[in-house]
Amino acid sequence: MIESILSRTKGDRWIWLIVILLSVLSLLAVYSSTGTLAYKKGVGTEQYLFKHLIMIVGGFALMYFSHLLDYRYYAGISKVLMILTVPLLIYTLVFGNHVNDASRWVTIPIINQTFQTSDLAKLALITFLARMLTKKQDQIKDVKSSFLPIMGAVTGVFVLIAIANLSTAIMLFGVSILLLIIGRISIKQISVVCLAGLIVLLGVIFLGPRRATYASRIDVYLHPEKADPDKAFQANQAKIAIATGGLFGKGPGNSTQRNYLPHPYSDFVYALIIEEYGMIGGIGIVFLYLMLLYRCVLIVTASPKAFGALLAAGLSFSLTIQAFANMAVAVGLGPVTGVPLPLVSMGGTSILFTSVAFGIILSVSRDIEEQKTKQKPGEEKVLVGEIPAM
């Protein structure tokens, strides 16, 4: 049965393996960390585990079907996604679920499942940028036909996300800048985009609806010794979890800080993993994400088409930057943000969209494999990991 399943999966096998390992670790971490939440809700821990398992299985299904679809079709899909994304982000800001001075979620009718619209926006903007940069390569330096439409898409989505979710917006903006650099946009034009982004960023921080929250988090990070214990509670509990984990950890299910650490199943799941699996487990997670980035870079360099390379680069950068941002916050290297650890944190729609992103990357890898098998004997081969001849 396993051989039959493997024969139907294409693309980089290492990425498939990394996704499976992260998913298994996610199940262990979520089951261990949701005890307190289940007690407060008056339900069994198994209920959260089962719900999370359903999301992971659904994610694998989406990843499988996404990787079977020729990645070139995502160029057309990106236009539809962008058309849906902008009004959906506006709707979320006005009518979304309001939690902690932020409207990030909307509730899907009938199934009553919350949906974070920024997850869709990340996928939409990255695929749209890859399409636009590929399509406009012949006139990439032209301001009117290339720069303005691209800048409008980046700035518009950045503003709409930043109002309620600044950390996600900053990471997406950074990925967009990387894509602009890879796509040969001039440094002068990129500087204009960065300046516009900085102005928006300062406006959101000092004038936005969550300005008090941002000021408090930055102050706690810069001056932890003077911070209000209540405001520094999250960061302090994460440090305790990491400090007590030691080298080998307390063992699966033996965490004590899960009873005190806010959101140990999502925002601070990395701290819980270190507490239970020690520094060895923490380093193992870092290695998996570095390995993921490495395999994706090989796919980018081997892709003979600009769209495939940009698509794989944007999605892989987005996933790994988010992962390292989450881990940095958990170990105290950055202010508290609220971004989940991809494929590890408990979540609904975030797991599904992350799985689709992996599926698209695997679709690019699958195309490289198929192109390799179509080459005639004696022709120069382009392998995953080899830089094709220019």
PDB file of C-alpha atoms in Angstrom, residues 54-215:
ATOM      1  CA  ILE A  54      -8.830  15.979  10.131  1.00  0.00           C
ATOM      2  CA  MET A  55      -7.152  19.243   9.117  1.00  0.00           C
ATOM      3  CA  ILE A  56      -3.833  17.485   8.523  1.00  0.00           C
ATOM      4  CA  VAL A  57      -5.485  14.776   6.422  1.00  0.00           C
ATOM      5  CA  GLY A  58      -7.369  17.463   4.503  1.00  0.00           C
ATOM      6  CA  GLY A  59      -4.093  19.308   4.037  1.00  0.00           C
ATOM      7  CA  PHE A  60      -2.422  16.208   2.601  1.00  0.00           C
ATOM      8  CA  ALA A  61      -5.332  15.779   0.206  1.00  0.00           C
ATOM      9  CA  LEU A  62      -5.030  19.391  -0.966  1.00  0.00           C
ATOM     10  CA  MET A  63      -1.267  19.061  -1.291  1.00  0.00           C
ATOM     11  CA  TYR A  64      -1.661  15.879  -3.336  1.00  0.00           C
ATOM     12  CA  PHE A  65      -4.161  17.373  -5.791  1.00  0.00           C
ATOM     13  CA  SER A  66      -2.252  20.668  -5.958  1.00  0.00           C
ATOM     14  CA  HIS A  67       0.952  18.896  -6.925  1.00  0.00           C
ATOM     15  CA  LEU A  68      -0.847  16.963  -9.705  1.00  0.00           C
ATOM     16  CA  LEU A  69      -2.029  20.196 -11.354  1.00  0.00           C
ATOM     17  CA  ASP A  70       0.461  21.683 -13.823  1.00  0.00           C
ATOM     18  CA  TYR A  71       1.941  24.698 -12.047  1.00  0.00           C
ATOM     19  CA  ARG A  72       1.383  26.877 -15.130  1.00  0.00           C
ATOM     20  CA  TYR A  73      -2.347  26.851 -14.402  1.00  0.00           C
ATOM     21  CA  TYR A  74      -1.660  28.743 -11.177  1.00  0.00           C
ATOM     22  CA  ALA A  75      -0.801  31.797 -13.274  1.00  0.00           C
ATOM     23  CA  GLY A  76      -4.437  32.083 -14.319  1.00  0.00           C
ATOM     24  CA  ILE A  77      -5.712  31.073 -10.901  1.00  0.00           C
ATOM     25  CA  SER A  78      -3.676  33.887  -9.327  1.00  0.00           C
ATOM     26  CA  LYS A  79      -5.780  36.504 -11.131  1.00  0.00           C
ATOM     27  CA  VAL A  80      -8.966  35.043  -9.686  1.00  0.00           C
ATOM     28  CA  LEU A  81      -7.420  34.833  -6.226  1.00  0.00           C
ATOM     29  CA  MET A  82      -6.382  38.497  -6.309  1.00  0.00           C
ATOM     30  CA  ILE A  83      -9.863  39.544  -7.405  1.00  0.00           C
ATOM     31  CA  LEU A  84     -11.297  37.666  -4.400  1.00  0.00           C
ATOM     32  CA  THR A  85      -8.589  38.648  -1.925  1.00  0.00           C
ATOM     33  CA  VAL A  86      -8.903  42.431  -1.890  1.00  0.00           C
ATOM     34  CA  PRO A  87     -12.661  42.647  -1.154  1.00  0.00           C
ATOM     35  CA  LEU A  88     -12.329  39.735   1.287  1.00  0.00           C
ATOM     36  CA  LEU A  89      -9.626  41.576   3.244  1.00  0.00           C
ATOM     37  CA  ILE A  90     -11.797  44.706   3.332  1.00  0.00           C
ATOM     38  CA  TYR A  91     -14.781  42.644   4.500  1.00  0.00           C
ATOM     39  CA  THR A  92     -12.644  41.121   7.257  1.00  0.00           C
ATOM     40  CA  LEU A  93     -11.562  44.539   8.536  1.00  0.00           C
ATOM     41  CA  VAL A  94     -15.161  45.779   8.662  1.00  0.00           C
ATOM     42  CA  PHE A  95     -17.206  42.704   9.562  1.00  0.00           C
ATOM     43  CA  GLY A  96     -14.657  40.123  10.733  1.00  0.00           C
ATOM     44  CA  ASN A  97     -14.429  38.560  14.177  1.00  0.00           C
ATOM     45  CA  HIS A  98     -12.984  41.229  16.469  1.00  0.00           C
ATOM     46  CA  VAL A  99     -10.416  39.822  18.913  1.00  0.00           C
ATOM     47  CA  ASN A 100      -7.775  41.852  20.790  1.00  0.00           C
ATOM     48  CA  ASP A 101      -8.430  45.008  18.745  1.00  0.00           C
ATOM     49  CA  ALA A 102      -7.908  43.089  15.504  1.00  0.00           C
ATOM     50  CA  SER A 103     -10.226  41.700  12.857  1.00  0.00           C
ATOM     51  CA  ARG A 104      -8.340  38.846  11.218  1.00  0.00           C
ATOM     52  CA  TRP A 105     -10.947  36.111  10.880  1.00  0.00           C
ATOM     53  CA  VAL A 106     -14.284  35.609   9.221  1.00  0.00           C
ATOM     54  CA  THR A 107     -16.611  32.733   9.998  1.00  0.00           C
ATOM     55  CA  ILE A 108     -17.568  30.456   7.141  1.00  0.00           C
ATOM     56  CA  PRO A 109     -21.339  29.872   7.219  1.00  0.00           C
ATOM     57  CA  ILE A 110     -22.823  26.387   7.686  1.00  0.00           C
ATOM     58  CA  ILE A 111     -19.567  24.725   8.837  1.00  0.00           C
ATOM     59  CA  ASN A 112     -18.937  27.487  11.400  1.00  0.00           C
ATOM     60  CA  GLN A 113     -15.180  27.381  10.757  1.00  0.00           C
ATOM     61  CA  THR A 114     -13.104  30.519  11.236  1.00  0.00           C
ATOM     62  CA  PHE A 115     -11.018  31.572   8.267  1.00  0.00           C
ATOM     63  CA  GLN A 116      -7.995  33.886   8.427  1.00  0.00           C
ATOM     64  CA  THR A 117      -8.113  35.834   5.179  1.00  0.00           C
ATOM     65  CA  SER A 118      -4.427  36.761   5.303  1.00  0.00           C
ATOM     66  CA  ASP A 119      -3.630  33.087   4.583  1.00  0.00           C
ATOM     67  CA  LEU A 120      -5.405  33.393   1.249  1.00  0.00           C
ATOM     68  CA  ALA A 121      -3.832  36.804   0.634  1.00  0.00           C
ATOM     69  CA  LYS A 122      -0.295  35.410   1.026  1.00  0.00           C
ATOM     70  CA  LEU A 123      -0.915  32.673  -1.523  1.00  0.00           C
ATOM     71  CA  ALA A 124      -2.692  35.049  -3.893  1.00  0.00           C
ATOM     72  CA  LEU A 125      -0.064  37.795  -3.826  1.00  0.00           C
ATOM     73  CA  ILE A 126       2.927  35.474  -4.242  1.00  0.00           C
ATOM     74  CA  THR A 127       1.405  33.623  -7.212  1.00  0.00           C
ATOM     75  CA  PHE A 128       0.245  36.913  -8.743  1.00  0.00           C
ATOM     76  CA  LEU A 129       3.711  38.485  -8.396  1.00  0.00           C
ATOM     77  CA  ALA A 130       5.328  35.405  -9.956  1.00  0.00           C
ATOM     78  CA  ARG A 131       2.915  35.701 -12.893  1.00  0.00           C
ATOM     79  CA  MET A 132       3.372  39.457 -13.339  1.00  0.00           C
ATOM     80  CA  LEU A 133       7.169  39.350 -13.102  1.00  0.00           C
ATOM     81  CA  THR A 134       7.277  36.549 -15.672  1.00  0.00           C
ATOM     82  CA  LYS A 135       4.825  38.208 -18.029  1.00  0.00           C
ATOM     83  CA  LYS A 136       6.550  41.600 -17.880  1.00  0.00           C
ATOM     84  CA  GLN A 137      10.164  40.432 -18.292  1.00  0.00           C
ATOM     85  CA  ASP A 138      10.471  42.054 -21.749  1.00  0.00           C
ATOM     86  CA  GLN A 139       9.520  45.464 -20.337  1.00  0.00           C
ATOM     87  CA  ILE A 140      10.457  44.887 -16.697  1.00  0.00           C
ATOM     88  CA  LYS A 141      12.084  48.316 -16.368  1.00  0.00           C
ATOM     89  CA  ASP A 142       9.042  50.165 -17.697  1.00  0.00           C
ATOM     90  CA  VAL A 143       7.369  52.117 -14.913  1.00  0.00           C
ATOM     91  CA  LYS A 144       3.869  52.400 -16.349  1.00  0.00           C
ATOM     92  CA  SER A 145       3.330  48.880 -17.693  1.00  0.00           C
ATOM     93  CA  SER A 146       5.306  46.887 -15.121  1.00  0.00           C
ATOM     94  CA  PHE A 147       6.280  48.752 -11.979  1.00  0.00           C
ATOM     95  CA  LEU A 148       3.009  50.501 -11.143  1.00  0.00           C
ATOM     96  CA  PRO A 149       0.748  47.398 -11.415  1.00  0.00           C
ATOM     97  CA  ILE A 150       3.227  45.348  -9.364  1.00  0.00           C
ATOM     98  CA  MET A 151       3.695  48.051  -6.742  1.00  0.00           C
ATOM     99  CA  GLY A 152      -0.066  48.579  -6.538  1.00  0.00           C
ATOM    100  CA  ALA A 153      -0.647  44.896  -5.781  1.00  0.00           C
ATOM    101  CA  VAL A 154       2.103  44.705  -3.152  1.00  0.00           C
ATOM    102  CA  THR A 155       1.227  47.952  -1.382  1.00  0.00           C
ATOM    103  CA  GLY A 156      -2.532  47.368  -1.474  1.00  0.00           C
ATOM    104  CA  VAL A 157      -2.395  43.906   0.074  1.00  0.00           C
ATOM    105  CA  PHE A 158       0.258  45.044   2.566  1.00  0.00           C
ATOM    106  CA  VAL A 159      -1.935  47.892   3.828  1.00  0.00           C
ATOM    107  CA  LEU A 160      -5.070  45.766   4.161  1.00  0.00           C
ATOM    108  CA  ILE A 161      -3.253  43.038   6.107  1.00  0.00           C
ATOM    109  CA  ALA A 162      -1.083  45.392   8.203  1.00  0.00           C
ATOM    110  CA  ILE A 163      -4.040  47.161   9.803  1.00  0.00           C
ATOM    111  CA  ALA A 164      -4.983  44.010  11.726  1.00  0.00           C
ATOM    112  CA  ASN A 165      -1.972  41.698  11.370  1.00  0.00           C
ATOM    113  CA  LEU A 166       1.267  43.661  11.159  1.00  0.00           C
ATOM    114  CA  SER A 167       3.686  40.755  11.620  1.00  0.00           C
ATOM    115  CA  THR A 168       2.171  38.763   8.737  1.00  0.00           C
ATOM    116  CA  ALA A 169       2.145  41.872   6.559  1.00  0.00           C
ATOM    117  CA  ILE A 170       5.829  42.593   7.223  1.00  0.00           C
ATOM    118  CA  MET A 171       6.850  39.030   6.374  1.00  0.00           C
ATOM    119  CA  LEU A 172       4.770  39.040   3.179  1.00  0.00           C
ATOM    120  CA  PHE A 173       6.247  42.404   2.216  1.00  0.00           C
ATOM    121  CA  GLY A 174       9.760  41.020   2.731  1.00  0.00           C
ATOM    122  CA  VAL A 175       8.997  38.014   0.517  1.00  0.00           C
ATOM    123  CA  SER A 176       7.602  40.369  -2.134  1.00  0.00           C
ATOM    124  CA  ILE A 177      10.817  42.403  -2.121  1.00  0.00           C
ATOM    125  CA  LEU A 178      12.854  39.211  -2.564  1.00  0.00           C
ATOM    126  CA  LEU A 179      10.697  38.273  -5.554  1.00  0.00           C
ATOM    127  CA  LEU A 180      11.138  41.753  -7.051  1.00  0.00           C
ATOM    128  CA  ILE A 181      14.906  41.379  -6.748  1.00  0.00           C
ATOM    129  CA  ILE A 182      14.861  37.912  -8.349  1.00  0.00           C
ATOM    130  CA  GLY A 183      12.483  39.234 -11.036  1.00  0.00           C
ATOM    131  CA  ARG A 184      15.021  41.907 -12.100  1.00  0.00           C
ATOM    132  CA  ILE A 185      13.076  44.961 -10.955  1.00  0.00           C
ATOM    133  CA  SER A 186      15.566  47.831 -10.757  1.00  0.00           C
ATOM    134  CA  ILE A 187      17.076  48.722  -7.382  1.00  0.00           C
ATOM    135  CA  LYS A 188      15.742  52.262  -7.767  1.00  0.00           C
ATOM    136  CA  GLN A 189      12.177  51.015  -8.170  1.00  0.00           C
ATOM    137  CA  ILE A 190      12.577  48.529  -5.310  1.00  0.00           C
ATOM    138  CA  SER A 191      13.787  51.411  -3.122  1.00  0.00           C
ATOM    139  CA  VAL A 192      10.561  53.263  -3.911  1.00  0.00           C
ATOM    140  CA  VAL A 193       8.537  50.211  -2.880  1.00  0.00           C
ATOM    141  CA  CYS A 194      10.533  49.919   0.353  1.00  0.00           C
ATOM    142  CA  LEU A 195      10.021  53.604   1.118  1.00  0.00           C
ATOM    143  CA  ALA A 196       6.282  53.296   0.536  1.00  0.00           C
ATOM    144  CA  GLY A 197       6.194  50.215   2.757  1.00  0.00           C
ATOM    145  CA  LEU A 198       8.114  52.006   5.504  1.00  0.00           C
ATOM    146  CA  ILE A 199       5.679  54.928   5.452  1.00  0.00           C
ATOM    147  CA  VAL A 200       2.735  52.549   5.708  1.00  0.00           C
ATOM    148  CA  LEU A 201       4.469  50.600   8.480  1.00  0.00           C
ATOM    149  CA  LEU A 202       5.104  53.713  10.569  1.00  0.00           C
ATOM    150  CA  GLY A 203       1.542  54.853   9.984  1.00  0.00           C
ATOM    151  CA  VAL A 204       0.112  51.552  11.216  1.00  0.00           C
ATOM    152  CA  ILE A 205       2.422  51.431  14.256  1.00  0.00           C
ATOM    153  CA  PHE A 206       1.773  55.001  15.421  1.00  0.00           C
ATOM    154  CA  LEU A 207      -1.732  55.682  14.090  1.00  0.00           C
ATOM    155  CA  GLY A 208      -3.340  52.264  13.595  1.00  0.00           C
ATOM    156  CA  PRO A 209      -6.039  50.749  15.812  1.00  0.00           C
ATOM    157  CA  ARG A 210      -3.502  48.434  17.497  1.00  0.00           C
ATOM    158  CA  ARG A 211      -0.841  51.065  18.179  1.00  0.00           C
ATOM    159  CA  ALA A 212      -1.074  50.540  21.967  1.00  0.00           C
ATOM    160  CA  THR A 213      -0.493  46.792  21.551  1.00  0.00           C
ATOM    161  CA  TYR A 214       2.513  47.318  19.274  1.00  0.00           C
ATOM    162  CA  ALA A 215       4.049  49.872  21.631  1.00  0.00           C
TER     163      ALA A 215
END
